[in-house]
């Protein structure tokens, strides 16, 4: 990893030109998005607590507000940095395997050491030992939720300031505004302690989602004395997703976030605030839930999730394999393409042009369906995801049409459906 500490000069011609952000009321759109998510998280817990007790008394509202705006204690302030330090040390010490990543936007190729799955299991084992020895209560996240939310947001800003300053010291971001450098990122692949920080940052992100879920599960068991079927389904689905994510950690090295997005507040905040805190809303909703599910309901909910999982994992694996080997075998046959091997039309990619987005949406729906239909709140994630991905599909289609020109027309004729066969 030592070679990665020396940064070769960036290839300016290979780096995509920054796009000018959309401003609303003087602030970039992504700033309003962050403010909206924070307000939503506070409103979410208020709504869930009101659903738990049916009515909130004045004293309960006052207690709730005190909890939201309480000044974190030194112990609470130490939780997140201790968690990140544990993961960073584990990343350095736990054995893994090395791969050479896909070319970045500046044409560099980074050597990544991957040990995320082992590190996640070590984290879970450490938490279990801490709980059973009384050192770390399993409900620690639930008990310190708002102080953690505040602390993690503060650390997102601190890390982003560090990235901005270091990037400027390296001479990056000269042609971008302060907001673009700070929010969208100054450097493409910064390193800390010999580790590519952008790749490492995904560990506290996805593992954090799992930690929050398990803490809420512990509170659920403490309150009810057993685990309800809706909570069991949600926890099983989310844990499978996280384990699968780290089992296929190599696939992340060829994603757009890693190869092309600069590392700034948008990715820093999205990884350690949006993913763990927003993705766990269903677990919050189910903390006091004791709903009985019929077998057919369990079967249908599981069917939606596993259909989404099959599409999501199948699409991403086929794309990754094709990028690394244009002659890869897909569904028992050599990969078929149009445009001289530029566009894949085999496997899932021959069914719809962005059926991977459909898989994502089904996964999101599978996480939410165990919550039933008492409230729209647990469905905010799949709703948000649907709006995001449908809009992204339109943008992707326009961008590809401009990039590939006549080849794109051939591809669309070969694969006529956008996301859902015979529907869209």
Tab-separated table of C-alpha atoms in Angstrom:
chain	number	residue	atom	x	y	z
A	1	UNK	CA	0.000	0.000	0.000
A	2	UNK	CA	3.013	2.283	0.388
A	3	UNK	CA	3.040	3.230	-3.277
A	4	UNK	CA	-0.374	4.818	-3.009
A	5	UNK	CA	0.968	7.538	-0.679
A	6	UNK	CA	2.765	9.194	-3.588
A	7	UNK	CA	0.162	10.866	-5.735
A	8	UNK	CA	0.934	11.087	-9.445
A	9	UNK	CA	-0.104	14.247	-11.205
A	10	UNK	CA	-3.728	14.230	-12.208
A	11	UNK	CA	-4.630	13.932	-15.861
A	12	UNK	CA	-6.811	16.990	-16.236
A	13	UNK	CA	-8.100	15.970	-19.622
A	14	UNK	CA	-9.368	12.683	-18.209
A	15	UNK	CA	-11.194	14.210	-15.287
A	16	UNK	CA	-14.854	15.025	-15.944
A	17	UNK	CA	-15.664	18.719	-15.873
A	18	UNK	CA	-17.599	19.705	-12.763
A	19	UNK	CA	-21.232	20.510	-13.268
A	20	UNK	CA	-22.661	23.689	-11.803
A	21	UNK	CA	-24.933	22.831	-8.866
A	22	UNK	CA	-28.569	23.840	-8.782
A	23	UNK	CA	-29.154	26.611	-6.205
A	24	UNK	CA	-32.419	27.241	-4.378
A	25	UNK	CA	-32.740	30.301	-2.141
A	26	UNK	CA	-28.977	30.872	-2.240
A	27	UNK	CA	-28.024	27.354	-1.051
A	28	UNK	CA	-27.016	24.427	-3.289
A	29	UNK	CA	-29.717	21.819	-3.737
A	30	UNK	CA	-27.689	19.178	-1.894
A	31	UNK	CA	-27.552	21.446	1.203
A	32	UNK	CA	-31.344	21.662	1.228
A	33	UNK	CA	-31.435	17.887	0.847
A	34	UNK	CA	-29.280	17.451	3.944
A	35	UNK	CA	-31.387	19.877	5.964
A	36	UNK	CA	-34.530	18.078	4.829
A	37	UNK	CA	-33.201	14.660	5.846
A	38	UNK	CA	-32.232	15.873	9.326
A	39	UNK	CA	-35.676	17.416	9.840
A	40	UNK	CA	-37.235	14.225	8.539
A	41	UNK	CA	-35.310	12.064	11.016
A	42	UNK	CA	-36.493	14.177	13.942
A	43	UNK	CA	-40.071	14.112	12.666
A	44	UNK	CA	-39.794	10.369	12.087
A	45	UNK	CA	-39.052	9.490	15.670
A	46	UNK	CA	-41.729	11.881	16.917
A	47	UNK	CA	-44.304	10.202	14.662
A	48	UNK	CA	-43.183	6.707	15.657
A	49	UNK	CA	-43.299	7.519	19.360
A	50	UNK	CA	-46.776	8.975	18.951
A	51	UNK	CA	-47.829	5.749	17.227
A	52	UNK	CA	-46.353	3.720	20.077
A	53	UNK	CA	-48.338	5.479	22.817
A	54	UNK	CA	-51.288	6.652	20.652
A	55	UNK	CA	-51.282	10.066	22.361
A	56	UNK	CA	-48.437	12.220	23.596
A	57	UNK	CA	-48.961	14.231	26.766
A	58	UNK	CA	-47.397	17.651	27.265
A	59	UNK	CA	-44.821	16.147	29.614
A	60	UNK	CA	-43.953	13.500	27.022
A	61	UNK	CA	-43.481	16.149	24.320
A	62	UNK	CA	-41.231	18.186	26.619
A	63	UNK	CA	-39.189	15.067	27.425
A	64	UNK	CA	-38.942	14.303	23.737
A	65	UNK	CA	-37.693	17.804	22.896
A	66	UNK	CA	-35.154	17.683	25.717
A	67	UNK	CA	-33.863	14.414	24.306
A	68	UNK	CA	-33.599	15.843	20.801
A	69	UNK	CA	-31.738	19.007	21.805
A	70	UNK	CA	-29.707	17.684	24.767
A	71	UNK	CA	-25.999	18.532	24.766
A	72	UNK	CA	-24.031	15.293	24.259
A	73	UNK	CA	-21.928	14.073	27.174
A	74	UNK	CA	-18.202	13.300	26.739
A	75	UNK	CA	-19.090	9.600	26.629
A	76	UNK	CA	-21.642	10.168	23.883
A	77	UNK	CA	-19.190	12.328	21.940
A	78	UNK	CA	-16.601	9.538	22.080
A	79	UNK	CA	-18.829	6.776	20.688
A	80	UNK	CA	-18.544	7.542	16.978
A	81	UNK	CA	-14.785	8.315	16.823
A	82	UNK	CA	-14.117	5.163	18.888
A	83	UNK	CA	-16.238	3.141	16.456
A	84	UNK	CA	-14.400	4.526	13.404
A	85	UNK	CA	-11.003	4.025	15.072
A	86	UNK	CA	-11.918	0.399	15.817
A	87	UNK	CA	-12.822	-0.180	12.157
A	88	UNK	CA	-9.718	1.591	10.868
A	89	UNK	CA	-7.397	-0.437	13.101
A	90	UNK	CA	-9.257	-3.592	12.090
A	91	UNK	CA	-8.868	-2.659	8.438
A	92	UNK	CA	-5.111	-2.419	8.914
A	93	UNK	CA	-4.697	-5.583	11.018
A	94	UNK	CA	-7.261	-8.123	9.813
A	95	UNK	CA	-6.013	-10.244	6.877
A	96	UNK	CA	-7.598	-9.612	3.503
A	97	UNK	CA	-6.896	-9.952	-0.195
A	98	UNK	CA	-5.680	-7.423	-2.742
A	99	UNK	CA	-7.185	-6.378	-6.054
A	100	UNK	CA	-6.293	-3.722	-8.594
A	101	UNK	CA	-9.273	-1.434	-8.972
A	102	UNK	CA	-10.826	-0.141	-12.182
A	103	UNK	CA	-9.206	2.935	-13.786
A	104	UNK	CA	-10.257	6.141	-12.023
A	105	UNK	CA	-11.373	9.291	-13.787
A	106	UNK	CA	-7.745	10.483	-13.682
A	107	UNK	CA	-6.536	7.132	-15.131
A	108	UNK	CA	-4.925	5.884	-11.900
A	109	UNK	CA	-5.536	2.333	-10.702
A	110	UNK	CA	-5.574	1.806	-6.945
A	111	UNK	CA	-4.577	-1.380	-5.165
A	112	UNK	CA	-7.297	-2.170	-2.608
A	113	UNK	CA	-6.997	-4.535	0.357
A	114	UNK	CA	-10.418	-6.041	1.020
A	115	UNK	CA	-11.361	-7.507	4.396
A	116	UNK	CA	-14.785	-5.987	5.033
A	117	UNK	CA	-16.666	-9.226	5.703
A	118	UNK	CA	-14.133	-10.442	8.262
A	119	UNK	CA	-14.089	-7.017	9.902
A	120	UNK	CA	-17.893	-7.003	10.136
A	121	UNK	CA	-17.906	-10.373	11.873
A	122	UNK	CA	-15.190	-9.164	14.278
A	123	UNK	CA	-17.331	-6.087	15.014
A	124	UNK	CA	-20.401	-8.238	15.717
A	125	UNK	CA	-18.381	-10.588	17.929
A	126	UNK	CA	-16.915	-7.641	19.852
A	127	UNK	CA	-20.378	-6.188	20.371
A	128	UNK	CA	-21.748	-9.524	21.580
A	129	UNK	CA	-18.873	-9.932	24.055
A	130	UNK	CA	-19.331	-6.349	25.217
A	131	UNK	CA	-23.044	-6.900	25.806
A	132	UNK	CA	-22.740	-10.176	27.702
A	133	UNK	CA	-19.927	-8.808	29.889
A	134	UNK	CA	-21.911	-5.642	30.637
A	135	UNK	CA	-19.307	-3.332	29.074
A	136	UNK	CA	-21.359	-2.276	26.026
A	137	UNK	CA	-25.168	-2.584	26.370
A	138	UNK	CA	-26.797	-3.800	23.162
A	139	UNK	CA	-29.279	-0.893	23.332
A	140	UNK	CA	-26.475	1.688	23.316
A	141	UNK	CA	-27.499	3.216	19.974
A	142	UNK	CA	-31.164	3.395	20.950
A	143	UNK	CA	-30.303	4.942	24.324
A	144	UNK	CA	-28.015	7.593	22.781
A	145	UNK	CA	-29.710	8.076	19.416
A	146	UNK	CA	-29.918	11.871	19.145
A	147	UNK	CA	-26.498	12.530	20.645
A	148	UNK	CA	-25.108	10.082	18.079
A	149	UNK	CA	-27.024	11.738	15.257
A	150	UNK	CA	-25.646	15.136	16.283
A	151	UNK	CA	-22.114	13.811	16.784
A	152	UNK	CA	-22.007	11.957	13.472
A	153	UNK	CA	-23.210	15.052	11.618
A	154	UNK	CA	-20.510	17.116	13.309
A	155	UNK	CA	-17.850	14.557	12.362
A	156	UNK	CA	-19.085	14.591	8.763
A	157	UNK	CA	-18.358	18.319	8.669
A	158	UNK	CA	-14.965	17.897	10.395
A	159	UNK	CA	-13.869	15.185	7.953
A	160	UNK	CA	-15.066	17.286	5.009
A	161	UNK	CA	-13.067	20.306	6.245
A	162	UNK	CA	-9.991	18.069	6.522
A	163	UNK	CA	-10.521	16.761	2.979
A	164	UNK	CA	-10.963	20.306	1.658
A	165	UNK	CA	-7.777	21.602	3.319
A	166	UNK	CA	-5.647	18.610	2.285
A	167	UNK	CA	-7.006	18.745	-1.259
A	168	UNK	CA	-6.131	22.414	-1.533
A	169	UNK	CA	-2.631	21.689	-0.192
A	170	UNK	CA	-2.266	19.152	-3.018
A	171	UNK	CA	-3.287	21.791	-5.552
A	172	UNK	CA	-6.670	20.227	-6.401
A	173	UNK	CA	-9.963	21.995	-7.116
A	174	UNK	CA	-8.481	25.176	-8.561
A	175	UNK	CA	-11.291	25.719	-11.065
A	176	UNK	CA	-14.197	25.018	-8.701
A	177	UNK	CA	-16.075	27.145	-6.187
A	178	UNK	CA	-15.736	26.670	-2.441
A	179	UNK	CA	-19.130	24.936	-2.261
A	180	UNK	CA	-18.219	22.542	-5.062
A	181	UNK	CA	-14.886	21.692	-3.462
A	182	UNK	CA	-16.280	21.346	0.040
A	183	UNK	CA	-19.517	19.519	-0.788
A	184	UNK	CA	-18.739	17.640	-3.979
A	185	UNK	CA	-15.105	17.011	-3.051
A	186	UNK	CA	-11.653	18.326	-3.882
A	187	UNK	CA	-9.678	15.093	-4.325
A	188	UNK	CA	-10.741	12.010	-6.215
A	189	UNK	CA	-9.058	9.392	-4.004
A	190	UNK	CA	-7.544	10.772	-0.781
A	191	UNK	CA	-5.453	8.488	1.448
A	192	UNK	CA	-5.150	8.363	5.240
A	193	UNK	CA	-2.599	6.082	6.873
A	194	UNK	CA	-2.023	4.340	3.559
A	195	UNK	CA	-5.721	3.510	3.144
A	196	UNK	CA	-7.952	4.865	0.330
A	197	UNK	CA	-10.342	6.848	2.535
A	198	UNK	CA	-13.306	6.747	0.170
A	199	UNK	CA	-13.312	2.939	0.120
A	200	UNK	CA	-12.769	2.686	3.879
A	201	UNK	CA	-15.624	5.109	4.593
A	202	UNK	CA	-18.109	2.566	3.263
A	203	UNK	CA	-17.329	0.335	6.265
A	204	UNK	CA	-18.628	2.611	9.050
A	205	UNK	CA	-21.513	3.367	6.694
A	206	UNK	CA	-22.888	-0.104	5.941
A	207	UNK	CA	-21.736	-1.636	9.213
A	208	UNK	CA	-23.325	1.315	11.012
A	209	UNK	CA	-26.677	0.432	9.471
A	210	UNK	CA	-26.295	-3.080	10.849
A	211	UNK	CA	-25.247	-1.818	14.303
A	212	UNK	CA	-28.261	0.512	14.557
A	213	UNK	CA	-30.595	-2.287	13.437
A	214	UNK	CA	-29.235	-4.700	16.051
A	215	UNK	CA	-29.457	-2.102	18.817
A	216	UNK	CA	-33.110	-1.492	17.959
A	217	UNK	CA	-33.639	-5.263	17.852
A	218	UNK	CA	-32.225	-5.506	21.386
A	219	UNK	CA	-34.639	-2.794	22.571
A	220	UNK	CA	-37.495	-4.621	20.840
A	221	UNK	CA	-36.622	-7.832	22.691
A	222	UNK	CA	-36.232	-5.943	25.984
A	223	UNK	CA	-39.730	-4.448	25.645
A	224	UNK	CA	-41.605	-7.514	24.331
A	225	UNK	CA	-39.600	-10.444	25.653
A	226	UNK	CA	-39.546	-12.005	22.186
A	227	UNK	CA	-38.933	-11.050	18.531
A	228	UNK	CA	-41.996	-10.457	16.386
A	229	UNK	CA	-42.151	-11.906	12.876
A	230	UNK	CA	-42.130	-8.461	11.159
A	231	UNK	CA	-38.970	-7.494	13.056
A	232	UNK	CA	-37.401	-10.905	12.325
A	233	UNK	CA	-38.071	-10.493	8.590
A	234	UNK	CA	-36.674	-6.964	8.450
A	235	UNK	CA	-33.581	-7.893	10.456
A	236	UNK	CA	-32.997	-10.999	8.353
A	237	UNK	CA	-33.357	-9.122	5.071
A	238	UNK	CA	-31.106	-6.235	6.105
A	239	UNK	CA	-28.432	-8.488	7.601
A	240	UNK	CA	-28.371	-10.631	4.448
A	241	UNK	CA	-27.980	-7.483	2.362
A	242	UNK	CA	-25.074	-6.187	4.484
A	243	UNK	CA	-23.255	-9.539	4.520
A	244	UNK	CA	-23.762	-9.887	0.772
A	245	UNK	CA	-22.449	-6.349	0.302
A	246	UNK	CA	-19.146	-7.152	2.004
A	247	UNK	CA	-18.938	-10.625	0.485
A	248	UNK	CA	-18.966	-8.867	-2.901
A	249	UNK	CA	-16.872	-5.913	-1.677
A	250	UNK	CA	-14.738	-6.155	-4.803
A	251	UNK	CA	-17.732	-5.040	-6.869
A	252	UNK	CA	-17.660	-1.621	-5.173
A	253	UNK	CA	-14.269	-0.804	-6.696
A	254	UNK	CA	-15.858	-0.392	-10.128
A	255	UNK	CA	-18.829	1.763	-9.049
A	256	UNK	CA	-19.257	5.386	-10.112
A	257	UNK	CA	-18.803	6.680	-6.553
A	258	UNK	CA	-15.365	5.095	-6.310
A	259	UNK	CA	-14.007	5.705	-9.800
A	260	UNK	CA	-15.419	9.154	-10.637
A	261	UNK	CA	-16.940	11.045	-7.671
A	262	UNK	CA	-14.634	13.296	-5.679
A	263	UNK	CA	-14.740	12.797	-1.917
A	264	UNK	CA	-16.443	15.661	-0.104
A	265	UNK	CA	-19.338	16.377	2.227
A	266	UNK	CA	-21.903	14.823	-0.116
A	267	UNK	CA	-20.348	11.341	0.033
A	268	UNK	CA	-18.988	11.703	3.573
A	269	UNK	CA	-22.388	12.729	4.969
A	270	UNK	CA	-24.348	10.356	2.761
A	271	UNK	CA	-22.275	7.391	3.883
A	272	UNK	CA	-22.256	7.939	7.652
A	273	UNK	CA	-25.548	9.785	8.202
A	274	UNK	CA	-28.008	9.056	5.416
A	275	UNK	CA	-27.355	5.337	4.987
A	276	UNK	CA	-27.227	4.137	8.618
A	277	UNK	CA	-29.847	6.500	10.071
A	278	UNK	CA	-32.381	6.622	7.225
A	279	UNK	CA	-32.105	2.977	6.176
A	280	UNK	CA	-32.955	1.888	9.742
A	281	UNK	CA	-36.317	3.693	9.885
A	282	UNK	CA	-38.187	0.398	9.495
A	283	UNK	CA	-36.441	-0.985	12.589
A	284	UNK	CA	-37.497	2.109	14.543
A	285	UNK	CA	-41.060	1.598	13.400
A	286	UNK	CA	-41.023	-2.035	14.544
A	287	UNK	CA	-39.472	-1.556	18.006
A	288	UNK	CA	-42.810	-2.033	19.784
A	289	UNK	CA	-44.504	-4.036	17.027
A	290	UNK	CA	-46.033	-7.401	17.934
A	291	UNK	CA	-48.030	-8.039	14.770
A	292	UNK	CA	-48.842	-11.627	13.813
A	293	UNK	CA	-48.244	-12.506	10.186
A	294	UNK	CA	-49.968	-15.331	8.336
A	295	UNK	CA	-47.833	-17.764	6.337
A	296	UNK	CA	-49.014	-16.333	3.030
A	297	UNK	CA	-47.967	-12.842	4.151
A	298	UNK	CA	-44.515	-14.081	5.100
A	299	UNK	CA	-44.271	-15.856	1.742
A	300	UNK	CA	-45.318	-12.775	-0.263
A	301	UNK	CA	-43.049	-10.363	1.629
A	302	UNK	CA	-40.103	-12.745	1.265
A	303	UNK	CA	-40.878	-13.220	-2.427
A	304	UNK	CA	-40.673	-9.478	-3.106
A	305	UNK	CA	-37.365	-9.154	-1.270
A	306	UNK	CA	-35.690	-12.183	-2.836
A	307	UNK	CA	-36.876	-11.246	-6.322
A	308	UNK	CA	-35.268	-7.834	-5.837
A	309	UNK	CA	-32.159	-9.467	-4.412
A	310	UNK	CA	-31.822	-11.854	-7.374
A	311	UNK	CA	-32.151	-9.023	-9.891
A	312	UNK	CA	-29.889	-6.626	-7.976
A	313	UNK	CA	-27.085	-9.106	-7.357
A	314	UNK	CA	-27.390	-10.741	-10.777
A	315	UNK	CA	-27.221	-7.441	-12.666
A	316	UNK	CA	-24.269	-6.069	-10.732
A	317	UNK	CA	-22.314	-9.323	-10.951
A	318	UNK	CA	-22.889	-9.623	-14.695
A	319	UNK	CA	-21.833	-6.020	-15.309
A	320	UNK	CA	-18.734	-6.405	-13.135
A	321	UNK	CA	-17.724	-9.670	-14.833
A	322	UNK	CA	-18.257	-8.189	-18.296
A	323	UNK	CA	-16.144	-5.108	-17.483
A	324	UNK	CA	-13.255	-7.314	-16.420
A	325	UNK	CA	-13.740	-9.964	-19.121
A	326	UNK	CA	-15.698	-9.082	-22.292
A	327	UNK	CA	-15.923	-12.820	-23.066
A	328	UNK	CA	-17.493	-13.686	-19.703
A	329	UNK	CA	-20.074	-16.486	-19.602
A	330	UNK	CA	-23.507	-15.125	-18.711
A	331	UNK	CA	-26.405	-17.510	-18.167
A	332	UNK	CA	-24.375	-20.301	-19.767
A	333	UNK	CA	-23.473	-18.404	-22.941
A	334	UNK	CA	-20.704	-15.995	-24.016
A	335	UNK	CA	-21.651	-12.358	-23.402
A	336	UNK	CA	-23.555	-10.802	-26.311
A	337	UNK	CA	-23.126	-7.120	-27.146
A	338	UNK	CA	-24.019	-4.430	-29.657
A	339	UNK	CA	-21.825	-1.650	-30.983
A	340	UNK	CA	-18.687	-3.719	-31.307
A	341	UNK	CA	-18.702	-4.986	-27.738
A	342	UNK	CA	-19.566	-1.703	-26.063
A	343	UNK	CA	-23.055	-2.472	-24.695
A	344	UNK	CA	-24.038	-5.721	-22.971
A	345	UNK	CA	-27.332	-7.356	-23.994
A	346	UNK	CA	-26.955	-10.715	-22.218
A	347	UNK	CA	-28.554	-11.929	-19.012
A	348	UNK	CA	-30.527	-9.388	-17.035
A	349	UNK	CA	-29.214	-6.617	-19.278
A	350	UNK	CA	-31.077	-8.120	-22.228
A	351	UNK	CA	-34.425	-7.916	-20.380
A	352	UNK	CA	-34.470	-4.184	-19.628
A	353	UNK	CA	-31.890	-1.426	-19.958
A	354	UNK	CA	-31.952	-0.525	-16.259
A	355	UNK	CA	-33.535	-3.553	-14.657
A	356	UNK	CA	-30.882	-3.164	-11.936
A	357	UNK	CA	-32.881	-0.120	-10.756
A	358	UNK	CA	-35.973	-2.317	-10.597
A	359	UNK	CA	-34.088	-4.732	-8.356
A	360	UNK	CA	-33.062	-1.859	-6.072
A	361	UNK	CA	-36.668	-0.706	-5.730
A	362	UNK	CA	-37.929	-4.224	-4.968
A	363	UNK	CA	-35.261	-4.567	-2.278
A	364	UNK	CA	-36.367	-1.290	-0.719
A	365	UNK	CA	-39.971	-2.443	-0.820
A	366	UNK	CA	-38.978	-5.754	0.770
A	367	UNK	CA	-37.406	-3.897	3.710
A	368	UNK	CA	-40.636	-1.941	4.227
A	369	UNK	CA	-43.375	-4.540	3.738
A	370	UNK	CA	-42.864	-6.187	7.181
A	371	UNK	CA	-44.110	-2.895	8.670
A	372	UNK	CA	-47.566	-3.389	7.161
A	373	UNK	CA	-49.681	-0.514	5.887
A	374	UNK	CA	-50.506	1.410	9.068
A	375	UNK	CA	-48.325	4.325	7.995
A	376	UNK	CA	-46.527	5.620	4.923
A	377	UNK	CA	-43.469	6.356	7.070
A	378	UNK	CA	-41.682	2.986	6.601
A	379	UNK	CA	-42.156	3.361	2.850
A	380	UNK	CA	-40.307	6.667	2.581
A	381	UNK	CA	-37.130	4.886	1.443
A	382	UNK	CA	-38.662	2.880	-1.462
A	383	UNK	CA	-40.700	5.960	-2.459
A	384	UNK	CA	-37.589	8.134	-2.426
A	385	UNK	CA	-35.647	5.438	-4.285
A	386	UNK	CA	-38.321	5.075	-6.981
A	387	UNK	CA	-38.407	8.830	-7.658
A	388	UNK	CA	-34.610	8.989	-7.688
A	389	UNK	CA	-34.058	6.011	-9.986
A	390	UNK	CA	-36.827	6.804	-12.477
A	391	UNK	CA	-35.371	10.289	-12.840
A	392	UNK	CA	-31.851	8.879	-13.083
A	393	UNK	CA	-32.967	6.409	-15.762
A	394	UNK	CA	-34.217	9.294	-17.886
A	395	UNK	CA	-30.920	11.155	-17.435
A	396	UNK	CA	-28.911	8.013	-18.159
A	397	UNK	CA	-30.906	7.385	-21.313
A	398	UNK	CA	-30.300	10.926	-22.582
A	399	UNK	CA	-26.603	10.817	-21.717
A	400	UNK	CA	-26.099	7.439	-23.409
A	401	UNK	CA	-28.015	8.542	-26.485
A	402	UNK	CA	-25.644	11.502	-26.797
A	403	UNK	CA	-22.559	9.363	-26.102
A	404	UNK	CA	-23.263	6.302	-28.250
A	405	UNK	CA	-25.464	7.920	-30.927
A	406	UNK	CA	-26.528	5.304	-33.535
A	407	UNK	CA	-25.217	2.437	-31.409
A	408	UNK	CA	-27.670	3.473	-28.683
A	409	UNK	CA	-30.540	3.251	-31.158
A	410	UNK	CA	-29.442	-0.299	-32.014
A	411	UNK	CA	-29.246	-1.122	-28.321
A	412	UNK	CA	-32.745	0.268	-27.644
A	413	UNK	CA	-34.128	-1.764	-30.536
A	414	UNK	CA	-32.522	-4.883	-29.051
A	415	UNK	CA	-33.621	-4.052	-25.477
A	416	UNK	CA	-36.813	-1.966	-25.825
A	417	UNK	CA	-37.855	-1.806	-22.155
A	418	UNK	CA	-36.354	0.715	-19.747
A	419	UNK	CA	-36.899	-0.810	-16.278
A	420	UNK	CA	-39.865	-3.231	-16.274
A	421	UNK	CA	-40.524	-5.637	-19.185
A	422	UNK	CA	-43.808	-4.958	-21.040
A	423	UNK	CA	-44.616	-2.045	-18.700
A	424	UNK	CA	-41.874	0.605	-18.823
